[in-house]
PDB file of C-alpha atoms in Angstrom:
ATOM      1  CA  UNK U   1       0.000   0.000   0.000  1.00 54.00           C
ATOM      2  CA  UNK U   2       1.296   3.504  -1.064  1.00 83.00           C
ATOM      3  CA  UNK U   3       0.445   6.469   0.023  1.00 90.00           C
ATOM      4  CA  UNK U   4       1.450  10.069   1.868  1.00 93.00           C
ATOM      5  CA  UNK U   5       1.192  10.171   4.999  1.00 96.00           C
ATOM      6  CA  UNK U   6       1.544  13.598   7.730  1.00 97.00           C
ATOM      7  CA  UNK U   7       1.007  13.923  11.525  1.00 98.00           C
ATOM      8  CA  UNK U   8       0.158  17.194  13.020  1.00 97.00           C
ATOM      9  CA  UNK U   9      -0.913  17.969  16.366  1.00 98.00           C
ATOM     10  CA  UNK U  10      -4.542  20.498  15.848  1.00 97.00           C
ATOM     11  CA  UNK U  11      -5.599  22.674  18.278  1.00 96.00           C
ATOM     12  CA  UNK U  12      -9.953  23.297  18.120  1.00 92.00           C
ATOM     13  CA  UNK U  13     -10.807  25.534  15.323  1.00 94.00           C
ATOM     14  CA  UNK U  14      -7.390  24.553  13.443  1.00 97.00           C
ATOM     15  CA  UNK U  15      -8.075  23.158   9.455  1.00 97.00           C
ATOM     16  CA  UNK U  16      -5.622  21.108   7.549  1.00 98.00           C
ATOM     17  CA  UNK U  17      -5.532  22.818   3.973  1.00 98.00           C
ATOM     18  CA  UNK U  18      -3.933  20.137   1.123  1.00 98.00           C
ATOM     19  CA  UNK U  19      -3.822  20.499  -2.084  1.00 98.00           C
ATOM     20  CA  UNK U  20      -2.830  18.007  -4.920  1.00 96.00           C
ATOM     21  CA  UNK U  21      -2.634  17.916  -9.048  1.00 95.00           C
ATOM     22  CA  UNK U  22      -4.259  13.994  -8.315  1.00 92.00           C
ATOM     23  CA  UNK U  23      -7.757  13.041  -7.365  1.00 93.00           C
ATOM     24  CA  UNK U  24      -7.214  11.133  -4.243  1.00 93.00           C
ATOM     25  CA  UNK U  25      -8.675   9.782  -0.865  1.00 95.00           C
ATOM     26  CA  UNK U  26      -7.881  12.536   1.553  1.00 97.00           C
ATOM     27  CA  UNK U  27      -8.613  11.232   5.302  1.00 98.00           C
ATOM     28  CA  UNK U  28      -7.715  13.026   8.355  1.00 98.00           C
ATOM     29  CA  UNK U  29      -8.036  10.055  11.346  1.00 98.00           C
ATOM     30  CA  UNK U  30      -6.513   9.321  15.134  1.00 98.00           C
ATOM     31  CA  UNK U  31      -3.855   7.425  15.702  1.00 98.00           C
ATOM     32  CA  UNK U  32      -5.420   5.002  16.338  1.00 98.00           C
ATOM     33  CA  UNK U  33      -7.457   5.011  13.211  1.00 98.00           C
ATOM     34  CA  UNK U  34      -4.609   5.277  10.762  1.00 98.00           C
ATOM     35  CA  UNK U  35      -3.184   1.779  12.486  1.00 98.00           C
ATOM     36  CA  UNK U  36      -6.561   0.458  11.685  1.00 98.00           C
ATOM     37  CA  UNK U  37      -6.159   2.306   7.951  1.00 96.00           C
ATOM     38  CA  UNK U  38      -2.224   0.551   7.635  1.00 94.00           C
ATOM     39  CA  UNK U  39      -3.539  -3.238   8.238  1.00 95.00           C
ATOM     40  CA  UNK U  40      -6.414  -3.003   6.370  1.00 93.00           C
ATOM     41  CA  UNK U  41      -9.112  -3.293   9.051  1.00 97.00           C
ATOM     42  CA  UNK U  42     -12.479  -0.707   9.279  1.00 97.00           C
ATOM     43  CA  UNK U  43     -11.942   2.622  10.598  1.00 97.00           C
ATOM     44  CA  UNK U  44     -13.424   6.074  11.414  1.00 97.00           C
ATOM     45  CA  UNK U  45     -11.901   9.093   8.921  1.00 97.00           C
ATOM     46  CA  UNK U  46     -12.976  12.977   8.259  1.00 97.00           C
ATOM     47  CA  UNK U  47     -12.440  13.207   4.713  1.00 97.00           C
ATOM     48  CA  UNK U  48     -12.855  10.773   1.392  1.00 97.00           C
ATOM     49  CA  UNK U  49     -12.262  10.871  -2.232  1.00 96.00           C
ATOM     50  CA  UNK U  50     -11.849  14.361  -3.781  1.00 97.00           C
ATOM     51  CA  UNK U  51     -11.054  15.359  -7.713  1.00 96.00           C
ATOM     52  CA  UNK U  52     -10.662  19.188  -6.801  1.00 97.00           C
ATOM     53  CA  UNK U  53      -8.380  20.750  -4.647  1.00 98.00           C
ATOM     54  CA  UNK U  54      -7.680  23.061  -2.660  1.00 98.00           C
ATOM     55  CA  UNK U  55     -10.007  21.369   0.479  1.00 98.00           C
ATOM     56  CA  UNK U  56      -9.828  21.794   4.147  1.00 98.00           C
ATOM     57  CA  UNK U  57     -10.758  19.496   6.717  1.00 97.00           C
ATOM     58  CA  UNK U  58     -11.495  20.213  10.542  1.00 96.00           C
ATOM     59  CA  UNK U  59     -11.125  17.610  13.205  1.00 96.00           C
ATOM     60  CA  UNK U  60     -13.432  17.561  15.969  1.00 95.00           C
ATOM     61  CA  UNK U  61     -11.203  17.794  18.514  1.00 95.00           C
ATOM     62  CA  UNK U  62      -7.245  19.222  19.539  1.00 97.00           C
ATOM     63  CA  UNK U  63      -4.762  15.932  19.369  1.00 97.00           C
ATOM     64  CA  UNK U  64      -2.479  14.517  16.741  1.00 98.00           C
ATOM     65  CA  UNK U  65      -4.213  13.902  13.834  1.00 98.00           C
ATOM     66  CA  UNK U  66      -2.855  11.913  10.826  1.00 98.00           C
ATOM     67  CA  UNK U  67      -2.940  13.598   7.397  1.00 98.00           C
ATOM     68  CA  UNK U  68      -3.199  10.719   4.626  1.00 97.00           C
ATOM     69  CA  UNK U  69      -3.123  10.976   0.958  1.00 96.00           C
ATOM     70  CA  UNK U  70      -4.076   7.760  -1.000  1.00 92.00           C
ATOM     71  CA  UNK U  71      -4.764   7.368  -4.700  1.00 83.00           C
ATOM     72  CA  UNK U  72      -6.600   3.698  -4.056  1.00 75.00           C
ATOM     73  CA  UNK U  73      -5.390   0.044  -4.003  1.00 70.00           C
ATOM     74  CA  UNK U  74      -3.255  -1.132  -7.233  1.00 64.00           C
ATOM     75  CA  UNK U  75      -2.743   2.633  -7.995  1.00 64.00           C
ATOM     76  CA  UNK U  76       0.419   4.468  -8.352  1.00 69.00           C
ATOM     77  CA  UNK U  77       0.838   7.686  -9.091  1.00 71.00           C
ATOM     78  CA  UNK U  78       3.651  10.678  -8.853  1.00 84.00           C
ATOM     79  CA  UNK U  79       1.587  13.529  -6.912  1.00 87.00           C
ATOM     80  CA  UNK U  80       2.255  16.867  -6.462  1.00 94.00           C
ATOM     81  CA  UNK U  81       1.043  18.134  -3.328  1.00 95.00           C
ATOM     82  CA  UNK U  82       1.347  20.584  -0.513  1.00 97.00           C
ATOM     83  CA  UNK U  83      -0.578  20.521   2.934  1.00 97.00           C
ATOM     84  CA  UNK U  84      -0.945  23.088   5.114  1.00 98.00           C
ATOM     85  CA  UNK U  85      -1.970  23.754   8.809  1.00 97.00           C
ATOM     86  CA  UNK U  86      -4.070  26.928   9.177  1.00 97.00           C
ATOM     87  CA  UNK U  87      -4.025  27.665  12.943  1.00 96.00           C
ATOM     88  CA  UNK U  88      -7.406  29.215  14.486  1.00 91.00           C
ATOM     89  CA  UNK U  89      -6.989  33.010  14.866  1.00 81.00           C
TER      90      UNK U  89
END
């Protein structure tokens, strides 16, 4: 499985801002989610598949929080991408 992978720690009202020239599965999860996500088992995500970008996503709570970019199972692909914290004000 391939894919890009970022871990931030978000504080309430922060947004993770990425941006990519691929359509992709964008999923911002817990730790303990993305563990679930890496051996293939069911888990809980903010996100999903997007073809236009920019997007921001919001968790629903401060923590670390995994940032994952994934163009699907059996799919590889050279992305360009950028993502961004924006910090509540």
């Amino acid at each position: 499985m391939k894919f890009i992978h970022a871990r931030e720690h978000l504080n309430s009202g922060d947004a993770v801002r990425v941006d990519s020239d691929t359509q992709c599965n964008v999923m911002l999860t817990t730790d303990t989610d993305f563990a679930r996500f890496q051996r293939g088992e069911s888990y809980q995500h903010f996100g999903g598949f997007y073809k236009r970008f920019p997007i921001l996503l919001r968790p629903d709570r401060a923590g670390f929080w995994n940032i994952t970019l994934d163009v699907g199972q059996g799919y590889e692909a050279n992305i360009l991408y950028s993502i961004n914290v924006v910090r509540a004000a």
